[in-house]
Amino acid sequence: MKTIFSKAEPRFDGRPVQVVRHAGARVMRLRVDPRDGAVRLTLPRRASLRHAYAWVEEQRPWVEAQLAERPSGRRFEPGLSIAVGGEPLVLVAAPGSRGVHRRSAELCVGGDPELFEARVLRWLKGEARRVLDAETRALAVQAGVSIGRVTVGDTRSRWGSCSANGDIRYSWRLILAPAFVRRSTVAHEVAHRVHMNHGPAFKALEEQLLGESPSAARAWLRANGASLHGYGRP
């Protein structure tokens, strides 16, 4: 896969489209990254750039609408209220204390005020890793499958992914979603340990592990997923 940056590419908000040629692509695809607003065009390896640029211009109204709907960033700063597992927490600066600790409906962040945001982010990633690891392994026992490493990252297009060797990776931002949304993603990835596809057997196991239809969780992510990517960004 090769990424190309060209001055001739159409521009959105002053930035050129990022063109990616992919050997497995069969059609042109256009995507607005919810994290940074970058516009990415995926092309089959032999597709004409001239025709692709013309197609992008035809899609300009859609792209600009996506950019307009993209939520503004929200820095982790004192006074901000966030939801962790569906429970509200207000970020509080506590420079006289050390570390980060949860107290009732507050997340108290000690130490140097200049490191406030970095410490909140570190705590959230750690909490996401802890909760997702525990929930994943509990469902794996229920499904009768083994799990490798459970890690978190800041993925752009997937809330979770499962490798053939049993390693599962999640977006740490799931900790900012309601618990039923997080658990639905866990059930989805654990079900992939049995079925590496999205066929009827996979869907049946996914629903069995979750204990309900995942449709509500998917609808929530479609409606609110972009806003989760705004946290921690200017």
Backbone as CSV, one residue per row, in Angstrom:
resi,resn,N_x,N_y,N_z,CA_x,CA_y,CA_z,C_x,C_y,C_z
1,MET,0.847,-1.184,0.000,0.000,0.000,0.000,0.886,1.239,0.000
2,LYS,0.583,2.178,-0.874,1.419,3.356,-1.018,0.572,4.610,-0.898
3,THR,1.008,5.544,-0.071,0.306,6.806,0.089,0.988,7.879,-0.723
4,ILE,0.189,8.689,-1.440,0.716,9.709,-2.335,0.183,11.067,-1.902
5,PHE,1.044,12.068,-1.830,0.638,13.426,-1.550,1.015,14.271,-2.757
6,SER,0.037,14.879,-3.398,0.277,15.617,-4.628,-0.341,17.003,-4.553
7,LYS,0.384,18.015,-5.049,-0.133,19.381,-5.065,-1.358,19.504,-5.962
8,ALA,-1.513,18.572,-6.919,-2.627,18.624,-7.853,-3.917,18.070,-7.265
9,GLU,-3.845,17.488,-6.112,-5.035,16.902,-5.521,-6.025,17.977,-5.105
10,PRO,-7.316,17.665,-5.152,-8.321,18.609,-4.624,-8.021,18.917,-3.161
11,ARG,-8.398,20.114,-2.730,-8.128,20.535,-1.361,-9.430,20.776,-0.601
12,PHE,-9.393,20.451,0.682,-10.512,20.700,1.580,-9.945,21.353,2.830
13,ASP,-10.503,22.485,3.190,-9.984,23.255,4.325,-8.493,23.528,4.150
14,GLY,-8.082,23.740,2.891,-6.691,24.083,2.600,-5.744,22.912,2.569
15,ARG,-6.239,21.698,2.797,-5.369,20.517,2.821,-5.663,19.628,1.624
16,PRO,-4.624,19.078,0.977,-4.860,18.193,-0.165,-5.432,16.854,0.266
17,VAL,-6.152,16.239,-0.636,-6.639,14.886,-0.409,-5.437,13.948,-0.326
18,GLN,-5.496,13.006,0.586,-4.455,11.987,0.693,-4.888,10.791,-0.151
19,VAL,-4.099,10.454,-1.151,-4.438,9.380,-2.071,-3.674,8.120,-1.695
20,VAL,-4.414,7.026,-1.540,-3.820,5.740,-1.197,-4.129,4.745,-2.309
21,ARG,-3.080,4.190,-2.921,-3.274,3.115,-3.898,-3.151,1.779,-3.160
22,HIS,-4.159,0.952,-3.328,-4.202,-0.309,-2.592,-4.425,-1.448,-3.572
23,ALA,-3.578,-2.473,-3.480,-3.659,-3.592,-4.417,-4.994,-4.318,-4.324
24,GLY,-5.615,-4.320,-3.140,-6.867,-5.045,-2.974,-8.105,-4.235,-3.297
25,ALA,-7.931,-2.941,-3.580,-9.092,-2.091,-3.855,-9.680,-2.412,-5.221
26,ARG,-10.995,-2.451,-5.299,-11.675,-2.702,-6.571,-12.416,-1.465,-7.066
27,VAL,-12.771,-0.584,-6.161,-13.466,0.653,-6.523,-12.838,1.806,-5.752
28,MET,-13.145,3.022,-6.172,-12.655,4.206,-5.467,-13.490,4.411,-4.198
29,ARG,-12.819,4.780,-3.131,-13.511,5.053,-1.872,-12.982,6.366,-1.297
30,LEU,-13.911,7.134,-0.737,-13.565,8.428,-0.156,-13.988,8.414,1.302
31,ARG,-13.098,8.900,2.175,-13.381,8.853,3.606,-12.864,10.098,4.297
32,VAL,-13.641,10.604,5.249,-13.213,11.717,6.091,-12.838,11.148,7.444
33,ASP,-11.577,11.303,7.830,-11.107,10.771,9.107,-11.736,11.573,10.241
34,PRO,-12.484,10.919,11.145,-13.127,11.659,12.234,-12.141,12.229,13.238
35,ARG,-10.911,11.721,13.252,-9.941,12.199,14.242,-9.348,13.548,13.856
36,ASP,-8.940,13.698,12.597,-8.237,14.924,12.218,-8.836,15.635,11.013
37,GLY,-9.939,15.130,10.468,-10.572,15.769,9.329,-9.865,15.549,8.012
38,ALA,-8.875,14.661,7.979,-8.169,14.396,6.721,-9.102,13.673,5.757
39,VAL,-9.007,14.030,4.489,-9.824,13.400,3.452,-8.935,12.411,2.708
40,ARG,-9.311,11.149,2.705,-8.489,10.104,2.113,-9.238,9.414,0.978
41,LEU,-8.554,9.269,-0.132,-9.098,8.623,-1.317,-8.329,7.330,-1.560
42,THR,-9.028,6.202,-1.525,-8.409,4.909,-1.796,-8.717,4.502,-3.230
43,LEU,-7.676,4.102,-3.961,-7.809,3.769,-5.376,-7.257,2.378,-5.672
44,PRO,-7.849,1.694,-6.687,-7.186,0.504,-7.215,-5.823,0.909,-7.775
45,ARG,-4.890,-0.016,-7.797,-3.515,0.314,-8.151,-3.385,0.980,-9.520
46,ARG,-4.211,0.600,-10.495,-4.065,1.130,-11.852,-5.095,2.208,-12.200
47,ALA,-5.835,2.696,-11.233,-6.855,3.700,-11.515,-6.233,5.020,-11.952
48,SER,-6.928,5.751,-12.805,-6.463,7.038,-13.310,-6.655,8.117,-12.253
49,LEU,-5.574,8.830,-11.940,-5.684,9.925,-10.983,-6.562,11.044,-11.520
50,ARG,-6.462,11.299,-12.818,-7.260,12.380,-13.405,-8.751,12.108,-13.218
51,HIS,-9.161,10.871,-13.482,-10.561,10.518,-13.291,-10.925,10.516,-11.808
52,ALA,-9.992,10.092,-10.966,-10.255,10.060,-9.528,-10.459,11.472,-8.987
53,TYR,-9.618,12.417,-9.433,-9.774,13.797,-8.974,-11.114,14.374,-9.406
54,ALA,-11.536,14.048,-10.635,-12.823,14.532,-11.129,-13.965,13.961,-10.279
55,TRP,-13.832,12.691,-9.903,-14.852,12.058,-9.064,-14.898,12.700,-7.685
56,VAL,-13.722,13.017,-7.126,-13.675,13.673,-5.822,-14.401,15.006,-5.877
57,GLU,-14.198,15.758,-6.954,-14.883,17.043,-7.071,-16.399,16.861,-7.111
58,GLU,-16.861,15.778,-7.723,-18.296,15.489,-7.733,-18.804,15.208,-6.319
59,GLN,-17.919,14.663,-5.496,-18.292,14.321,-4.122,-18.060,15.474,-3.151
60,ARG,-17.619,16.615,-3.622,-17.274,17.734,-2.737,-18.409,18.104,-1.777
61,PRO,-19.664,18.209,-2.240,-20.729,18.548,-1.282,-20.825,17.574,-0.116
62,TRP,-20.649,16.260,-0.426,-20.706,15.262,0.645,-19.537,15.435,1.603
63,VAL,-18.326,15.628,1.068,-17.144,15.785,1.922,-17.291,17.003,2.815
64,GLU,-17.717,18.121,2.240,-17.847,19.356,3.028,-18.920,19.214,4.099
65,ALA,-19.970,18.435,3.798,-20.996,18.184,4.814,-20.427,17.352,5.960
66,GLN,-19.593,16.350,5.617,-18.959,15.529,6.642,-18.032,16.360,7.518
67,LEU,-17.282,17.260,6.897,-16.374,18.117,7.651,-17.139,19.074,8.550
68,ALA,-18.277,19.557,8.064,-19.083,20.491,8.858,-19.699,19.806,10.069
69,GLU,-20.030,18.512,9.916,-20.652,17.772,11.010,-19.637,17.258,12.021
70,ARG,-18.360,17.279,11.636,-17.331,16.765,12.528,-17.260,17.635,13.781
71,PRO,-17.401,17.025,14.959,-17.405,17.818,16.194,-16.058,18.475,16.447
72,SER,-16.118,19.632,17.076,-14.880,20.312,17.420,-14.161,19.558,18.524
73,GLY,-12.858,19.757,18.609,-12.073,19.054,19.610,-12.373,19.529,21.019
74,ARG,-12.129,18.665,21.972,-12.320,18.996,23.383,-11.086,18.569,24.154
75,ARG,-10.367,19.541,24.638,-9.153,19.232,25.396,-9.536,18.711,26.775
76,PHE,-8.687,17.849,27.317,-8.871,17.390,28.694,-8.310,18.469,29.611
77,GLU,-9.189,19.260,30.161,-8.774,20.368,31.019,-9.677,20.436,32.237
78,PRO,-9.232,21.100,33.299,-10.043,21.169,34.516,-11.435,21.714,34.235
79,GLY,-12.433,21.059,34.842,-13.812,21.484,34.671,-14.574,20.718,33.609
80,LEU,-13.844,20.021,32.711,-14.519,19.261,31.672,-15.203,18.040,32.288
81,SER,-16.444,17.790,31.891,-17.164,16.610,32.333,-17.116,15.569,31.227
82,ILE,-16.656,14.384,31.559,-16.601,13.284,30.606,-17.376,12.107,31.181
83,ALA,-17.730,11.169,30.326,-18.394,9.951,30.786,-17.408,8.794,30.669
84,VAL,-17.213,8.086,31.736,-16.328,6.917,31.738,-17.190,5.697,32.039
85,GLY,-17.386,4.872,31.018,-18.273,3.737,31.168,-19.708,4.146,31.421
86,GLY,-20.079,5.329,30.928,-21.442,5.808,31.102,-21.660,6.607,32.370
87,GLU,-20.632,6.706,33.236,-20.761,7.459,34.483,-20.027,8.794,34.361
88,PRO,-20.689,9.915,34.673,-20.051,11.224,34.518,-18.918,11.449,35.516
89,LEU,-17.841,12.044,35.022,-16.703,12.417,35.863,-16.279,13.826,35.487
90,VAL,-16.078,14.668,36.473,-15.569,16.019,36.244,-14.064,16.016,36.508
91,LEU,-13.297,16.553,35.554,-11.851,16.615,35.718,-11.492,17.754,36.666
92,VAL,-10.717,17.426,37.687,-10.370,18.400,38.728,-8.858,18.445,38.897
93,ALA,-8.300,19.640,38.878,-6.866,19.812,39.127,-6.605,19.767,40.623
94,ALA,-5.653,18.924,41.041,-5.288,18.799,42.450,-3.774,18.866,42.553
95,PRO,-3.184,20.057,42.275,-1.721,20.170,42.217,-1.011,19.813,43.507
96,GLY,-1.727,19.842,44.629,-1.094,19.504,45.903,-1.000,18.017,46.147
97,SER,-1.613,17.212,45.292,-1.581,15.765,45.472,-0.738,15.117,44.384
98,ARG,-0.599,13.810,44.489,0.191,13.071,43.506,-0.692,12.062,42.780
99,GLY,-0.390,11.819,41.523,-1.104,10.812,40.763,-2.489,11.246,40.340
100,VAL,-3.245,10.280,39.842,-4.613,10.501,39.388,-5.500,9.509,40.120
101,HIS,-6.575,10.008,40.721,-7.463,9.099,41.426,-8.911,9.540,41.259
102,ARG,-9.785,8.560,41.292,-11.218,8.790,41.124,-11.841,8.974,42.498
103,ARG,-12.613,10.035,42.644,-13.273,10.315,43.919,-14.715,10.708,43.638
104,SER,-15.621,9.777,43.931,-17.036,10.001,43.669,-17.224,10.342,42.185
105,ALA,-17.724,11.531,41.885,-17.979,11.915,40.496,-16.873,12.810,39.945
106,GLU,-15.678,12.718,40.546,-14.555,13.546,40.103,-13.340,12.681,39.772
107,LEU,-12.554,13.164,38.835,-11.255,12.563,38.558,-10.215,13.606,38.935
108,CYS,-9.528,13.358,40.035,-8.581,14.326,40.580,-7.190,14.055,40.005
109,VAL,-6.622,15.084,39.423,-5.346,14.954,38.715,-4.299,15.790,39.439
110,GLY,-3.328,15.130,40.028,-2.303,15.828,40.783,-1.089,16.165,39.945
111,GLY,-0.120,16.824,40.585,1.142,17.125,39.919,1.131,18.418,39.129
112,ASP,2.133,18.566,38.282,2.341,19.761,37.477,1.125,20.041,36.600
113,PRO,0.527,21.242,36.692,-0.639,21.574,35.857,-0.361,21.457,34.365
114,GLU,0.901,21.656,33.956,1.218,21.553,32.532,1.103,20.117,32.012
115,LEU,1.111,19.164,32.924,0.995,17.757,32.531,-0.412,17.218,32.753
116,PHE,-1.349,18.119,33.040,-2.725,17.712,33.361,-3.318,16.823,32.271
117,GLU,-3.305,17.309,31.041,-3.939,16.572,29.947,-3.261,15.230,29.686
118,ALA,-1.934,15.207,29.725,-1.205,13.960,29.488,-1.537,12.931,30.563
119,ARG,-1.715,13.386,31.797,-2.017,12.455,32.879,-3.444,11.931,32.794
120,VAL,-4.378,12.783,32.372,-5.749,12.310,32.161,-5.771,11.246,31.072
121,LEU,-5.078,11.528,29.971,-5.043,10.584,28.856,-4.430,9.255,29.274
122,ARG,-3.345,9.309,30.032,-2.693,8.080,30.495,-3.644,7.277,31.390
123,TRP,-4.366,7.974,32.255,-5.305,7.285,33.139,-6.431,6.634,32.348
124,LEU,-6.979,7.344,31.368,-8.074,6.809,30.563,-7.636,5.577,29.773
125,LYS,-6.442,5.619,29.219,-5.934,4.460,28.474,-5.736,3.273,29.404
126,GLY,-5.223,3.537,30.597,-5.040,2.461,31.559,-6.364,1.867,32.006
127,GLU,-7.348,2.725,32.224,-8.673,2.252,32.618,-9.306,1.442,31.492
128,ALA,-9.150,1.915,30.250,-9.686,1.182,29.106,-9.036,-0.194,29.000
129,ARG,-7.730,-0.244,29.165,-7.009,-1.515,29.072,-7.479,-2.478,30.163
130,ARG,-7.625,-1.974,31.369,-8.034,-2.817,32.500,-9.440,-3.376,32.284
131,VAL,-10.381,-2.511,31.952,-11.778,-2.924,31.812,-11.960,-3.839,30.606
132,LEU,-11.373,-3.470,29.479,-11.542,-4.266,28.262,-10.861,-5.633,28.380
133,ASP,-9.720,-5.683,29.046,-9.054,-6.968,29.250,-9.931,-7.894,30.087
134,ALA,-10.485,-7.365,31.182,-11.311,-8.194,32.066,-12.571,-8.673,31.349
135,GLU,-13.234,-7.785,30.634,-14.474,-8.163,29.953,-14.207,-9.139,28.811
136,THR,-13.101,-8.942,28.110,-12.757,-9.838,27.003,-12.485,-11.242,27.508
137,ARG,-11.710,-11.359,28.568,-11.368,-12.692,29.082,-12.575,-13.384,29.705
138,ALA,-13.480,-12.616,30.296,-14.690,-13.224,30.854,-15.567,-13.797,29.739
139,LEU,-15.728,-13.066,28.650,-16.540,-13.565,27.538,-15.836,-14.707,26.810
140,ALA,-14.507,-14.689,26.790,-13.768,-15.770,26.149,-14.013,-17.090,26.878
141,VAL,-14.080,-17.053,28.197,-14.399,-18.252,28.973,-15.791,-18.746,28.604
142,GLN,-16.729,-17.810,28.487,-18.104,-18.174,28.124,-18.156,-18.800,26.731
143,ALA,-17.317,-18.287,25.816,-17.303,-18.800,24.448,-16.439,-20.043,24.300
144,GLY,-15.627,-20.350,25.312,-14.751,-21.513,25.254,-13.578,-21.334,24.315
145,VAL,-13.042,-20.102,24.258,-11.915,-19.826,23.372,-10.774,-19.199,24.172
146,SER,-9.589,-19.228,23.599,-8.429,-18.605,24.230,-8.235,-17.202,23.673
147,ILE,-7.620,-16.364,24.478,-7.330,-14.983,24.089,-5.848,-14.734,24.299
148,GLY,-5.234,-14.022,23.360,-3.833,-13.653,23.500,-3.701,-12.352,24.274
149,ARG,-3.019,-11.404,23.680,-2.845,-10.098,24.327,-4.051,-9.223,24.050
150,VAL,-4.445,-8.429,25.040,-5.498,-7.423,24.869,-4.839,-6.064,25.037
151,THR,-4.863,-5.260,23.983,-4.204,-3.959,24.006,-5.178,-2.878,23.550
152,VAL,-4.779,-1.630,23.779,-5.592,-0.498,23.310,-4.720,0.431,22.485
153,GLY,-5.347,1.117,21.552,-4.666,2.097,20.712,-5.649,3.188,20.348
154,ASP,-5.288,3.990,19.369,-6.170,5.074,18.917,-6.468,4.863,17.442
155,THR,-7.183,3.796,17.143,-7.455,3.420,15.764,-8.418,4.400,15.114
156,ARG,-8.292,4.539,13.803,-9.099,5.513,13.074,-10.451,4.971,12.652
157,SER,-10.469,3.752,12.142,-11.696,3.253,11.515,-12.323,2.068,12.223
158,ARG,-11.618,1.455,13.170,-12.155,0.281,13.858,-12.167,0.506,15.355
159,TRP,-13.250,0.050,15.973,-13.313,0.121,17.427,-12.637,-1.091,18.052
160,GLY,-12.480,-2.137,17.254,-11.791,-3.324,17.737,-11.327,-4.170,16.576
161,SER,-10.342,-5.008,16.824,-9.864,-5.935,15.788,-9.312,-7.172,16.483
162,CYS,-9.449,-8.300,15.791,-9.007,-9.584,16.336,-8.085,-10.254,15.332
163,SER,-6.901,-10.643,15.768,-5.957,-11.312,14.881,-6.170,-12.819,14.932
164,ALA,-5.600,-13.523,13.968,-5.756,-14.976,13.887,-5.138,-15.689,15.087
165,ASN,-4.127,-15.064,15.729,-3.478,-15.725,16.874,-4.156,-15.411,18.207
166,GLY,-5.264,-14.670,18.167,-6.020,-14.430,19.386,-5.751,-13.110,20.062
167,ASP,-4.869,-12.286,19.511,-4.651,-10.954,20.076,-5.817,-10.051,19.686
168,ILE,-6.289,-9.262,20.633,-7.401,-8.348,20.370,-6.965,-6.932,20.740
169,ARG,-7.265,-6.005,19.855,-6.897,-4.607,20.055,-8.153,-3.745,19.956
170,TYR,-8.288,-2.817,20.898,-9.442,-1.926,20.939,-9.008,-0.465,20.859
171,SER,-9.952,0.372,20.498,-9.744,1.811,20.645,-9.939,2.159,22.119
172,TRP,-8.993,2.872,22.696,-9.132,3.246,24.111,-10.360,4.133,24.327
173,ARG,-10.841,4.773,23.256,-11.966,5.700,23.369,-13.276,4.996,23.720
174,LEU,-13.289,3.660,23.643,-14.486,2.930,24.055,-14.798,3.153,25.525
175,ILE,-13.796,3.517,26.330,-14.046,3.753,27.750,-14.903,5.000,27.943
176,LEU,-14.983,5.851,26.908,-15.805,7.056,26.965,-17.234,6.799,26.495
177,ALA,-17.493,5.593,25.994,-18.822,5.220,25.512,-19.614,4.550,26.630
178,PRO,-20.930,4.473,26.491,-21.729,3.740,27.491,-21.288,2.281,27.584
179,ALA,-21.522,1.676,28.725,-21.056,0.313,28.958,-21.636,-0.676,27.949
180,PHE,-22.897,-0.492,27.534,-23.492,-1.464,26.608,-22.832,-1.391,25.234
181,VAL,-22.314,-0.219,24.884,-21.598,-0.070,23.616,-20.245,-0.770,23.700
182,ARG,-19.558,-0.574,24.803,-18.254,-1.221,25.004,-18.397,-2.740,25.011
183,ARG,-19.391,-3.239,25.740,-19.581,-4.688,25.833,-19.956,-5.299,24.481
184,SER,-20.686,-4.544,23.677,-21.045,-5.032,22.347,-19.805,-5.212,21.486
185,THR,-18.880,-4.283,21.579,-17.636,-4.394,20.818,-16.824,-5.588,21.292
186,VAL,-16.797,-5.809,22.596,-16.079,-6.966,23.142,-16.700,-8.264,22.632
187,ALA,-18.020,-8.360,22.653,-18.691,-9.569,22.169,-18.383,-9.805,20.692
188,HIS,-18.327,-8.724,19.933,-18.023,-8.826,18.501,-16.637,-9.435,18.281
189,GLU,-15.650,-8.933,19.008,-14.283,-9.414,18.806,-14.088,-10.829,19.347
190,VAL,-14.705,-11.145,20.464,-14.581,-12.510,20.997,-15.252,-13.501,20.051
191,ALA,-16.366,-13.122,19.463,-17.039,-14.004,18.502,-16.143,-14.291,17.305
192,HIS,-15.255,-13.342,16.986,-14.321,-13.562,15.878,-13.284,-14.634,16.212
193,ARG,-13.128,-14.979,17.481,-12.208,-16.059,17.829,-12.766,-17.407,17.399
194,VAL,-14.063,-17.437,17.117,-14.704,-18.665,16.647,-14.964,-18.595,15.148
195,HIS,-15.426,-17.446,14.694,-15.773,-17.260,13.280,-15.064,-16.008,12.762
196,MET,-14.096,-16.188,11.877,-13.377,-15.040,11.319,-14.111,-14.514,10.085
197,ASN,-15.397,-14.256,10.257,-16.229,-13.711,9.188,-17.437,-13.060,9.850
198,HIS,-18.378,-12.584,9.048,-19.583,-11.970,9.592,-20.829,-12.716,9.124
199,GLY,-20.692,-14.035,8.990,-21.796,-14.862,8.542,-22.845,-15.082,9.620
200,PRO,-23.889,-15.850,9.298,-24.986,-16.098,10.247,-24.531,-16.717,11.560
201,ALA,-23.588,-17.672,11.505,-23.109,-18.304,12.736,-22.394,-17.295,13.623
202,PHE,-21.604,-16.406,13.005,-20.923,-15.362,13.767,-21.937,-14.452,14.450
203,LYS,-22.931,-14.001,13.704,-23.919,-13.073,14.254,-24.706,-13.714,15.392
204,ALA,-24.996,-14.997,15.249,-25.725,-15.688,16.310,-24.893,-15.778,17.583
205,LEU,-23.597,-16.084,17.435,-22.722,-16.166,18.605,-22.521,-14.792,19.233
206,GLU,-22.355,-13.772,18.412,-22.192,-12.410,18.921,-23.375,-12.018,19.798
207,GLU,-24.572,-12.285,19.317,-25.775,-11.936,20.082,-25.891,-12.786,21.339
208,GLN,-25.497,-14.061,21.239,-25.538,-14.941,22.405,-24.593,-14.446,23.495
209,LEU,-23.384,-14.060,23.126,-22.414,-13.577,24.106,-22.861,-12.263,24.729
210,LEU,-23.462,-11.408,23.914,-23.891,-10.104,24.405,-25.159,-10.208,25.236
211,GLY,-26.010,-11.175,24.900,-27.265,-11.317,25.612,-28.374,-10.458,25.057
212,GLU,-28.112,-9.796,23.959,-29.103,-8.953,23.293,-28.597,-8.615,21.898
213,SER,-29.427,-8.009,21.101,-29.012,-7.610,19.761,-27.990,-6.481,19.846
214,PRO,-26.955,-6.515,19.011,-25.957,-5.434,19.028,-26.407,-4.212,18.236
215,SER,-27.609,-4.207,17.705,-28.046,-3.120,16.825,-28.071,-1.769,17.540
216,ALA,-28.486,-1.738,18.801,-28.542,-0.466,19.524,-27.142,0.111,19.731
217,ALA,-26.187,-0.759,20.039,-24.810,-0.300,20.229,-24.228,0.228,18.926
218,ARG,-24.509,-0.456,17.826,-24.010,0.007,16.536,-24.616,1.345,16.165
219,ALA,-25.910,1.505,16.451,-26.574,2.773,16.162,-25.958,3.896,16.994
220,TRP,-25.621,3.603,18.260,-25.020,4.628,19.115,-23.669,5.064,18.553
221,LEU,-22.858,4.106,18.112,-21.543,4.441,17.559,-21.660,5.215,16.260
222,ARG,-22.639,4.869,15.428,-22.833,5.627,14.195,-23.182,7.071,14.495
223,ALA,-24.002,7.270,15.521,-24.460,8.620,15.849,-23.443,9.408,16.670
224,ASN,-22.653,8.732,17.503,-21.802,9.436,18.466,-20.319,9.113,18.362
225,GLY,-19.959,8.156,17.499,-18.563,7.745,17.421,-17.625,8.882,17.081
226,ALA,-18.033,9.748,16.153,-17.155,10.856,15.756,-16.857,11.778,16.932
227,SER,-17.843,11.971,17.814,-17.612,12.861,18.955,-16.566,12.294,19.911
228,LEU,-16.479,10.947,20.012,-15.463,10.351,20.877,-14.060,10.672,20.362
229,HIS,-13.917,10.765,19.038,-12.598,11.077,18.457,-12.198,12.534,18.698
230,GLY,-13.137,13.365,19.147,-12.793,14.757,19.390,-12.107,14.993,20.720
231,TYR,-12.242,14.066,21.648,-11.635,14.257,22.968,-10.112,14.225,22.894
232,GLY,-9.508,15.132,23.643,-8.052,15.179,23.686,-7.439,15.851,22.473
233,ARG,-8.265,16.551,21.695,-7.747,17.239,20.499,-8.120,18.711,20.570
234,PRO,-7.241,19.581,20.045,-7.549,21.010,20.075,-8.710,21.347,19.155
